[in-house]
Amino acid sequence: MNRLIVIEESIGETRAAVVENGRIAELHIDRWSEAGSRAVEGEIYRGRVKRVEPSLNAAFVDIGIGEDAFLPFGKAGRPKGFHEGLAIGVRVSREAYAEKGANLAFVEVDEGEAPECLEPAPILAQRLVRAHGDAEAVWADETEFDLDAAFDEALDKRVPIPGGGSLYIEQTRAMTVIDVDADGRKAPGGAQKLSQQLNQSAAKEAARQIRLRGLGGIIAIDFVHMRAQPERKGVEQTLRGAFRRDRAKVDVAPLSQFCVGELARQRRGRTLGEILLDETGRRSVETCAIDALRRLEREASHDRGKRQVLEVSPEVFTWLEADTIGWREALTERIGPRFELAEREGFARDRYAVKRA
C-alpha cells in the first residue's frame, strides 16, 4: 500500500498527515506550548506510586508531569512488594485526554528516586514513521496535499460523502453520533438502491472521519433505513473493513433493525477537537494565533524584503504579546525582523489580516 507521512513545521506547532492510497487518513499535531507539560505515547519515566487501588487491580503513579497516570496490573495482578511510595519504571501506553491521565505499562529502568522522564519521545515525524514502518516522510510543500483544508474538514460538523450525501457528526460527553443524510443524492433503481449505495459510501467515509479526528469511545452511526437484513449485513461488513488499517482497536456491532450501527474505538489520546477548540467548541485563542502566524510567514515568504503587519483580534493580540512560546525569535530567524503586530478592535477571534507596512 502507498503510504506517506506529510509534515509541516510552522511557528507554534508541527502538523502531520498520514496519507493512504492518495487520501488523508489521520491528522496529528504537536504544539510548542505543550512541550514538557504532557506525557507522550512511548516515553519512559521513573515514577512513584501514589496509591494502590485493589478494586481496579491498578495503581496511580506520579510521573512528574500532568495528572497521576493509571497503571493496570493485568492478569498477573499486583506484583510482589509493590507498595505506595515505590519508585518504578513505566512506559506511556496511552496519552492523557479529557480528565483522564495517561495509561502506563511496566518497564525496567535504573534505580532512582525522583519522578522524571528517562527517555523522551522522538519528534512527531519520527513517531509516525516508526508507527507506519512502510511509510515515506515528505514535507507538505513538496506535495499537493492542503493541510489547512484537511484540518478545517476535521473540525467541521458536516462532511460530504463521495458520490453525494452528507455526514453530520456531533460529539457529546457520553458518545459520538453520526447521522447519514442523502441531501439530494440520486440513484437509478429507486429508494432501495439509493439507500444501499449511500450507506456503503457513508460507512467508508464515517470510518475515515473517525480516524481523521481521533474519535474514540462509543460511536453510533444512523444510516438511511434499509429493510433487508442482507443489505444491513453488507454495510456492517463495509464498516468493519474500513477500519482494517486503523492502529486503534475497533469493535463493530451488527446494525440494528433501525439501521443504527454501533462501534467502540480505543482512545489513543485527545481528539483534534480537544486540541484545537475551546470548551465552547470555538477555535481556541492559541489555534487562531498560530493560524495567523502561519499566514504571516507565508505572506512574508512570497513578498520578500517587504515589512508586514499582522492585524488580529484583541484576545489573539494579548496571547501573541505574551509570547510564551518564543514565536518572535523563531519568526525572526525565518523571515528576518520585518513584521509588526497590530490589535484591531471589532475583529472576531478567528479573523486576521496581513498587510504591507
CSV table of C-alpha atoms in Angstrom, one decimal:
chain,number,residue,atom,x,y,z
A,1,MET,CA,0.0,0.0,0.0
A,2,ASN,CA,1.2,3.5,-0.8
A,3,ARG,CA,1.5,5.5,2.4
A,4,LEU,CA,3.0,8.9,3.1
A,5,ILE,CA,3.7,10.9,6.2
A,6,VAL,CA,3.2,14.6,5.2
A,7,ILE,CA,4.9,17.0,7.6
A,8,GLU,CA,4.6,20.8,8.1
A,9,GLU,CA,6.7,22.7,10.5
A,10,SER,CA,5.1,26.0,11.5
A,11,ILE,CA,5.7,28.7,14.1
A,12,GLY,CA,4.0,27.3,17.2
A,13,GLU,CA,3.2,23.7,16.1
A,14,THR,CA,4.1,20.8,13.9
A,15,ARG,CA,1.2,19.3,11.8
A,16,ALA,CA,1.3,15.9,10.1
A,17,ALA,CA,-1.0,13.8,7.9
A,18,VAL,CA,-0.9,10.1,7.3
A,19,VAL,CA,-1.9,9.6,3.6
A,20,GLU,CA,-3.0,6.1,2.5
A,21,ASN,CA,-3.6,5.5,-1.2
A,22,GLY,CA,-3.8,9.1,-2.0
A,23,ARG,CA,-6.3,10.2,0.8
A,24,ILE,CA,-5.5,11.6,4.2
A,25,ALA,CA,-6.4,9.0,6.8
A,26,GLU,CA,-5.0,10.5,10.0
A,27,LEU,CA,-4.1,14.0,11.3
A,28,HIS,CA,-1.7,14.8,14.1
A,29,ILE,CA,-0.4,17.9,15.8
A,30,ASP,CA,2.4,18.8,18.3
A,31,ARG,CA,2.3,22.2,19.9
A,32,TRP,CA,5.3,24.2,21.3
A,33,SER,CA,3.1,25.3,24.2
A,34,GLU,CA,2.7,21.8,25.4
A,35,ALA,CA,6.4,20.8,25.2
A,36,GLY,CA,7.4,19.3,28.6
A,37,SER,CA,3.9,19.5,30.0
A,38,ARG,CA,2.3,16.4,28.6
A,39,ALA,CA,3.4,12.7,28.6
A,40,VAL,CA,3.7,11.4,25.0
A,41,GLU,CA,3.0,7.8,24.0
A,42,GLY,CA,6.2,5.7,24.1
A,43,GLU,CA,8.0,7.9,26.6
A,44,ILE,CA,9.7,6.1,29.5
A,45,TYR,CA,9.6,7.5,33.1
A,46,ARG,CA,10.7,6.7,36.5
A,47,GLY,CA,7.5,7.2,38.5
A,48,ARG,CA,6.5,7.0,42.1
A,49,VAL,CA,3.4,5.0,43.2
A,50,LYS,CA,0.9,7.5,44.7
A,51,ARG,CA,-1.8,5.0,45.6
A,52,VAL,CA,-2.9,1.4,45.0
A,53,GLU,CA,-6.5,0.6,44.1
A,54,PRO,CA,-7.2,-3.1,44.6
A,55,SER,CA,-10.8,-2.7,43.3
A,56,LEU,CA,-9.3,-1.6,40.0
A,57,ASN,CA,-6.4,-4.0,40.0
A,58,ALA,CA,-4.3,-1.0,39.3
A,59,ALA,CA,-2.3,1.9,40.8
A,60,PHE,CA,-2.0,5.6,40.2
A,61,VAL,CA,1.6,6.8,39.6
A,62,ASP,CA,3.2,10.2,39.7
A,63,ILE,CA,5.5,10.6,36.7
A,64,GLY,CA,6.4,14.2,37.4
A,65,ILE,CA,4.2,15.6,34.6
A,66,GLY,CA,0.4,16.1,34.3
A,67,GLU,CA,-2.2,14.2,36.2
A,68,ASP,CA,-1.3,11.0,38.0
A,69,ALA,CA,-1.1,8.2,35.5
A,70,PHE,CA,-3.0,4.9,35.5
A,71,LEU,CA,-1.0,1.6,35.8
A,72,PRO,CA,-3.1,-1.5,35.3
A,73,PHE,CA,-1.7,-4.7,36.8
A,74,GLY,CA,-3.3,-7.0,34.2
A,75,LYS,CA,-4.0,-10.7,34.7
A,76,ALA,CA,-0.8,-11.2,36.7
A,77,GLY,CA,-2.2,-9.0,39.5
A,78,ARG,CA,-0.4,-6.8,41.9
A,79,PRO,CA,3.4,-7.5,41.8
A,80,LYS,CA,5.0,-8.8,45.0
A,81,GLY,CA,6.5,-6.0,47.1
A,82,PHE,CA,4.5,-3.3,45.2
A,83,HIS,CA,3.5,-0.5,47.6
A,84,GLU,CA,2.8,3.2,47.8
A,85,GLY,CA,5.9,5.3,47.6
A,86,LEU,CA,7.8,2.7,45.4
A,87,ALA,CA,9.9,4.1,42.5
A,88,ILE,CA,9.1,2.1,39.3
A,89,GLY,CA,9.9,2.2,35.6
A,90,VAL,CA,6.9,2.8,33.3
A,91,ARG,CA,6.2,3.5,29.6
A,92,VAL,CA,3.3,5.7,28.4
A,93,SER,CA,0.9,3.3,26.5
A,94,ARG,CA,-1.9,5.9,26.0
A,95,GLU,CA,-1.8,9.6,26.3
A,96,ALA,CA,-4.0,11.6,28.7
A,97,TYR,CA,-7.3,13.0,27.4
A,98,ALA,CA,-10.2,14.9,28.9
A,99,GLU,CA,-9.9,14.4,32.7
A,100,LYS,CA,-8.2,11.0,32.3
A,101,GLY,CA,-4.5,10.7,33.0
A,102,ALA,CA,-2.1,8.7,30.8
A,103,ASN,CA,-2.1,4.9,30.8
A,104,LEU,CA,1.2,3.1,31.7
A,105,ALA,CA,2.9,-0.2,31.4
A,106,PHE,CA,5.8,-1.6,33.4
A,107,VAL,CA,9.4,-1.4,32.1
A,108,GLU,CA,12.8,-2.0,33.6
A,109,VAL,CA,14.8,1.2,34.5
A,110,ASP,CA,17.8,2.1,36.6
A,111,GLU,CA,17.1,2.7,40.3
A,112,GLY,CA,16.5,6.3,41.3
A,113,GLU,CA,14.3,8.5,43.4
A,114,ALA,CA,12.6,11.4,41.8
A,115,PRO,CA,9.9,11.1,39.2
A,116,GLU,CA,11.4,12.0,35.9
A,117,CYS,CA,11.4,11.3,32.1
A,118,LEU,CA,14.2,8.9,31.3
A,119,GLU,CA,13.5,8.6,27.5
A,120,PRO,CA,11.6,11.4,25.8
A,121,ALA,CA,9.6,10.6,22.7
A,122,PRO,CA,11.1,11.4,19.3
A,123,ILE,CA,9.7,14.3,17.2
A,124,LEU,CA,6.3,13.8,15.6
A,125,ALA,CA,7.6,12.8,12.2
A,126,GLN,CA,9.8,10.1,13.7
A,127,ARG,CA,7.0,8.8,15.8
A,128,LEU,CA,4.7,8.4,12.8
A,129,VAL,CA,7.4,6.8,10.6
A,130,ARG,CA,8.1,4.3,13.4
A,131,ALA,CA,4.3,3.6,13.8
A,132,HIS,CA,3.9,3.1,10.0
A,133,GLY,CA,7.1,1.3,9.1
A,134,ASP,CA,6.4,1.2,5.3
A,135,ALA,CA,5.8,5.0,5.1
A,136,GLU,CA,7.9,7.7,3.5
A,137,ALA,CA,8.1,11.1,5.2
A,138,VAL,CA,7.8,14.2,3.0
A,139,TRP,CA,7.4,17.9,3.5
A,140,ALA,CA,3.9,19.3,2.9
A,141,ASP,CA,5.1,21.9,0.4
A,142,GLU,CA,6.6,19.2,-1.7
A,143,THR,CA,3.2,17.6,-2.2
A,144,GLU,CA,-0.3,18.6,-3.4
A,145,PHE,CA,-1.9,18.0,0.0
A,146,ASP,CA,-3.5,21.0,1.6
A,147,LEU,CA,-3.2,20.6,5.4
A,148,ASP,CA,-5.2,23.8,6.1
A,149,ALA,CA,-8.2,22.3,4.3
A,150,ALA,CA,-7.7,18.9,5.9
A,151,PHE,CA,-7.7,20.3,9.4
A,152,ASP,CA,-10.7,22.5,8.6
A,153,GLU,CA,-12.6,19.5,7.4
A,154,ALA,CA,-11.7,17.6,10.6
A,155,LEU,CA,-13.4,20.3,12.7
A,156,ASP,CA,-16.5,20.7,10.5
A,157,LYS,CA,-19.7,19.0,11.8
A,158,ARG,CA,-20.9,18.4,8.2
A,159,VAL,CA,-18.8,16.3,5.8
A,160,PRO,CA,-19.7,15.5,2.2
A,161,ILE,CA,-19.9,11.8,1.2
A,162,PRO,CA,-18.2,10.8,-2.0
A,163,GLY,CA,-20.9,10.4,-4.7
A,164,GLY,CA,-23.4,12.7,-2.8
A,165,GLY,CA,-25.0,13.0,0.6
A,166,SER,CA,-23.6,14.2,3.9
A,167,LEU,CA,-22.4,13.0,7.3
A,168,TYR,CA,-23.4,15.1,10.4
A,169,ILE,CA,-21.0,14.5,13.3
A,170,GLU,CA,-21.9,15.5,16.8
A,171,GLN,CA,-19.8,14.8,19.9
A,172,THR,CA,-21.4,14.6,23.4
A,173,ARG,CA,-19.8,13.8,26.7
A,174,ALA,CA,-21.1,10.2,26.5
A,175,MET,CA,-20.6,9.3,22.8
A,176,THR,CA,-20.3,10.5,19.2
A,177,VAL,CA,-23.3,10.4,16.9
A,178,ILE,CA,-23.0,10.4,13.1
A,179,ASP,CA,-26.1,11.0,11.0
A,180,VAL,CA,-26.2,9.9,7.4
A,181,ASP,CA,-28.3,12.1,5.1
A,182,ALA,CA,-29.0,11.8,1.4
A,183,ASP,CA,-29.0,15.6,0.9
A,184,GLY,CA,-30.5,15.3,-2.6
A,185,ARG,CA,-28.4,12.3,-3.8
A,186,LYS,CA,-30.0,10.4,-6.6
A,187,ALA,CA,-29.5,6.8,-7.8
A,188,PRO,CA,-31.1,4.8,-10.6
A,189,GLY,CA,-33.2,1.9,-9.2
A,190,GLY,CA,-35.3,3.7,-6.7
A,191,ALA,CA,-35.1,4.3,-2.9
A,192,GLN,CA,-33.9,0.8,-2.0
A,193,LYS,CA,-30.9,1.1,-4.4
A,194,LEU,CA,-30.2,4.6,-3.2
A,195,SER,CA,-30.1,3.7,0.5
A,196,GLN,CA,-27.8,0.8,-0.2
A,197,GLN,CA,-25.3,2.8,-2.3
A,198,LEU,CA,-25.5,5.8,0.1
A,199,ASN,CA,-24.9,3.7,3.2
A,200,GLN,CA,-22.0,1.8,1.6
A,201,SER,CA,-20.3,5.1,0.8
A,202,ALA,CA,-21.2,6.6,4.2
A,203,ALA,CA,-19.7,3.6,6.1
A,204,LYS,CA,-16.3,4.2,4.4
A,205,GLU,CA,-16.4,7.9,4.9
A,206,ALA,CA,-17.5,7.6,8.5
A,207,ALA,CA,-14.6,5.3,9.3
A,208,ARG,CA,-12.2,7.7,7.6
A,209,GLN,CA,-13.6,10.7,9.6
A,210,ILE,CA,-13.4,8.8,12.9
A,211,ARG,CA,-9.7,8.1,12.3
A,212,LEU,CA,-9.1,11.6,10.9
A,213,ARG,CA,-10.5,13.3,14.0
A,214,GLY,CA,-9.1,10.8,16.5
A,215,LEU,CA,-12.5,9.9,17.8
A,216,GLY,CA,-12.9,7.1,20.4
A,217,GLY,CA,-15.3,5.5,22.8
A,218,ILE,CA,-18.8,4.6,21.8
A,219,ILE,CA,-19.8,5.9,18.3
A,220,ALA,CA,-23.3,5.4,16.8
A,221,ILE,CA,-24.0,5.8,13.1
A,222,ASP,CA,-27.6,6.4,12.0
A,223,PHE,CA,-27.7,5.0,8.5
A,224,VAL,CA,-30.5,5.6,6.0
A,225,HIS,CA,-33.1,2.9,6.5
A,226,MET,CA,-32.7,-0.5,4.7
A,227,ARG,CA,-35.4,-3.1,5.1
A,228,ALA,CA,-33.5,-6.2,4.1
A,229,GLN,CA,-31.1,-8.0,6.5
A,230,PRO,CA,-28.5,-8.8,3.8
A,231,GLU,CA,-28.2,-5.1,3.0
A,232,ARG,CA,-27.7,-4.2,6.6
A,233,LYS,CA,-25.1,-7.0,6.9
A,234,GLY,CA,-23.3,-5.7,3.8
A,235,VAL,CA,-23.0,-2.2,5.3
A,236,GLU,CA,-21.7,-3.7,8.6
A,237,GLN,CA,-19.0,-5.6,6.7
A,238,THR,CA,-18.0,-2.5,4.8
A,239,LEU,CA,-17.8,-0.5,8.0
A,240,ARG,CA,-15.7,-3.2,9.7
A,241,GLY,CA,-13.4,-3.5,6.7
A,242,ALA,CA,-12.9,0.3,6.6
A,243,PHE,CA,-11.0,0.1,9.9
A,244,ARG,CA,-8.6,-2.6,8.9
A,245,ARG,CA,-5.6,-0.2,8.7
A,246,ASP,CA,-6.5,1.6,12.0
A,247,ARG,CA,-3.9,1.2,14.7
A,248,ALA,CA,-6.6,1.6,17.4
A,249,LYS,CA,-8.7,-1.4,18.4
A,250,VAL,CA,-12.2,-1.2,16.9
A,251,ASP,CA,-15.2,-3.4,17.7
A,252,VAL,CA,-18.2,-3.1,15.3
A,253,ALA,CA,-21.6,-4.4,16.3
A,254,PRO,CA,-24.3,-5.6,13.9
A,255,LEU,CA,-26.6,-2.9,12.5
A,256,SER,CA,-29.9,-2.8,14.4
A,257,GLN,CA,-33.3,-3.2,12.7
A,258,PHE,CA,-33.5,0.6,12.7
A,259,CYS,CA,-30.2,0.7,10.7
A,260,VAL,CA,-28.1,2.2,13.6
A,261,GLY,CA,-24.5,0.9,13.6
A,262,GLU,CA,-22.6,1.0,16.9
A,263,LEU,CA,-18.8,0.6,17.4
A,264,ALA,CA,-16.3,1.1,20.1
A,265,ARG,CA,-12.9,2.6,19.2
A,266,GLN,CA,-9.9,2.6,21.5
A,267,ARG,CA,-8.9,6.0,22.7
A,268,ARG,CA,-5.2,6.7,22.0
A,269,GLY,CA,-5.2,10.3,23.3
A,270,ARG,CA,-7.0,13.6,22.6
A,271,THR,CA,-9.2,14.2,19.6
A,272,LEU,CA,-8.3,17.0,17.2
A,273,GLY,CA,-11.2,19.0,18.6
A,274,GLU,CA,-9.8,18.7,22.2
A,275,ILE,CA,-6.5,20.1,21.0
A,276,LEU,CA,-7.8,22.9,18.6
A,277,LEU,CA,-11.1,24.0,20.1
A,278,ASP,CA,-12.0,25.6,23.4
A,279,GLU,CA,-14.7,24.4,25.9
A,280,THR,CA,-17.4,26.2,23.9
A,281,GLY,CA,-16.5,24.4,20.6
A,282,ARG,CA,-14.9,27.5,19.1
A,283,ARG,CA,-11.3,27.6,17.7
A,284,SER,CA,-9.2,28.4,20.7
A,285,VAL,CA,-7.2,31.7,21.0
A,286,GLU,CA,-4.0,29.7,20.6
A,287,THR,CA,-5.3,28.0,17.4
A,288,CYS,CA,-6.3,31.3,15.9
A,289,ALA,CA,-3.0,32.9,16.9
A,290,ILE,CA,-1.0,30.1,15.3
A,291,ASP,CA,-3.1,30.2,12.1
A,292,ALA,CA,-2.4,34.0,11.9
A,293,LEU,CA,1.3,33.4,12.3
A,294,ARG,CA,1.3,30.8,9.6
A,295,ARG,CA,-0.4,33.2,7.2
A,296,LEU,CA,2.1,36.0,8.2
A,297,GLU,CA,5.1,33.7,7.4
A,298,ARG,CA,3.6,32.7,4.1
A,299,GLU,CA,2.9,36.3,3.0
A,300,ALA,CA,6.4,37.3,4.1
A,301,SER,CA,8.0,34.5,2.2
A,302,HIS,CA,6.1,35.4,-1.0
A,303,ASP,CA,6.8,39.2,-0.6
A,304,ARG,CA,10.4,39.1,0.2
A,305,GLY,CA,12.1,42.2,1.6
A,306,LYS,CA,8.8,44.0,2.5
A,307,ARG,CA,7.8,44.7,6.1
A,308,GLN,CA,4.5,43.0,7.0
A,309,VAL,CA,1.8,44.0,9.6
A,310,LEU,CA,-0.3,41.2,11.2
A,311,GLU,CA,-3.7,42.5,12.4
A,312,VAL,CA,-5.5,40.4,14.9
A,313,SER,CA,-8.4,40.5,17.4
A,314,PRO,CA,-7.8,41.8,20.9
A,315,GLU,CA,-7.7,38.4,22.6
A,316,VAL,CA,-5.3,37.0,20.0
A,317,PHE,CA,-3.2,40.1,20.3
A,318,THR,CA,-2.9,39.6,24.1
A,319,TRP,CA,-1.9,35.9,23.6
A,320,LEU,CA,0.7,36.9,21.0
A,321,GLU,CA,2.1,39.8,23.0
A,322,ALA,CA,2.7,37.5,26.0
A,323,ASP,CA,4.9,35.4,23.6
A,324,THR,CA,5.0,32.4,25.9
A,325,ILE,CA,6.3,30.1,23.1
A,326,GLY,CA,9.0,32.3,21.7
A,327,TRP,CA,7.4,33.0,18.4
A,328,ARG,CA,9.0,36.4,17.8
A,329,GLU,CA,12.5,35.0,17.9
A,330,ALA,CA,11.6,31.9,15.8
A,331,LEU,CA,9.8,34.0,13.1
A,332,THR,CA,12.7,36.5,13.0
A,333,GLU,CA,15.1,33.6,12.3
A,334,ARG,CA,12.9,32.6,9.4
A,335,ILE,CA,11.9,35.8,7.7
A,336,GLY,CA,14.0,38.5,9.5
A,337,PRO,CA,12.8,41.3,11.8
A,338,ARG,CA,10.3,42.7,9.2
A,339,PHE,CA,7.0,42.2,10.9
A,340,GLU,CA,4.7,44.1,13.2
A,341,LEU,CA,1.7,43.0,15.4
A,342,ALA,CA,-1.4,45.2,15.5
A,343,GLU,CA,-4.5,45.0,17.6
A,344,ARG,CA,-7.8,45.6,15.8
A,345,GLU,CA,-11.0,46.2,17.8
A,346,GLY,CA,-14.0,44.6,16.2
A,347,PHE,CA,-12.1,41.7,14.7
A,348,ALA,CA,-13.6,38.3,15.6
A,349,ARG,CA,-11.3,35.8,17.3
A,350,ASP,CA,-10.6,33.9,14.0
A,351,ARG,CA,-10.2,37.0,11.8
A,352,TYR,CA,-6.8,38.4,10.9
A,353,ALA,CA,-5.2,40.3,8.1
A,354,VAL,CA,-1.6,40.6,6.8
A,355,LYS,CA,-0.7,43.9,5.1
A,356,ARG,CA,2.4,45.6,3.9
A,357,ALA,CA,3.7,48.2,6.4
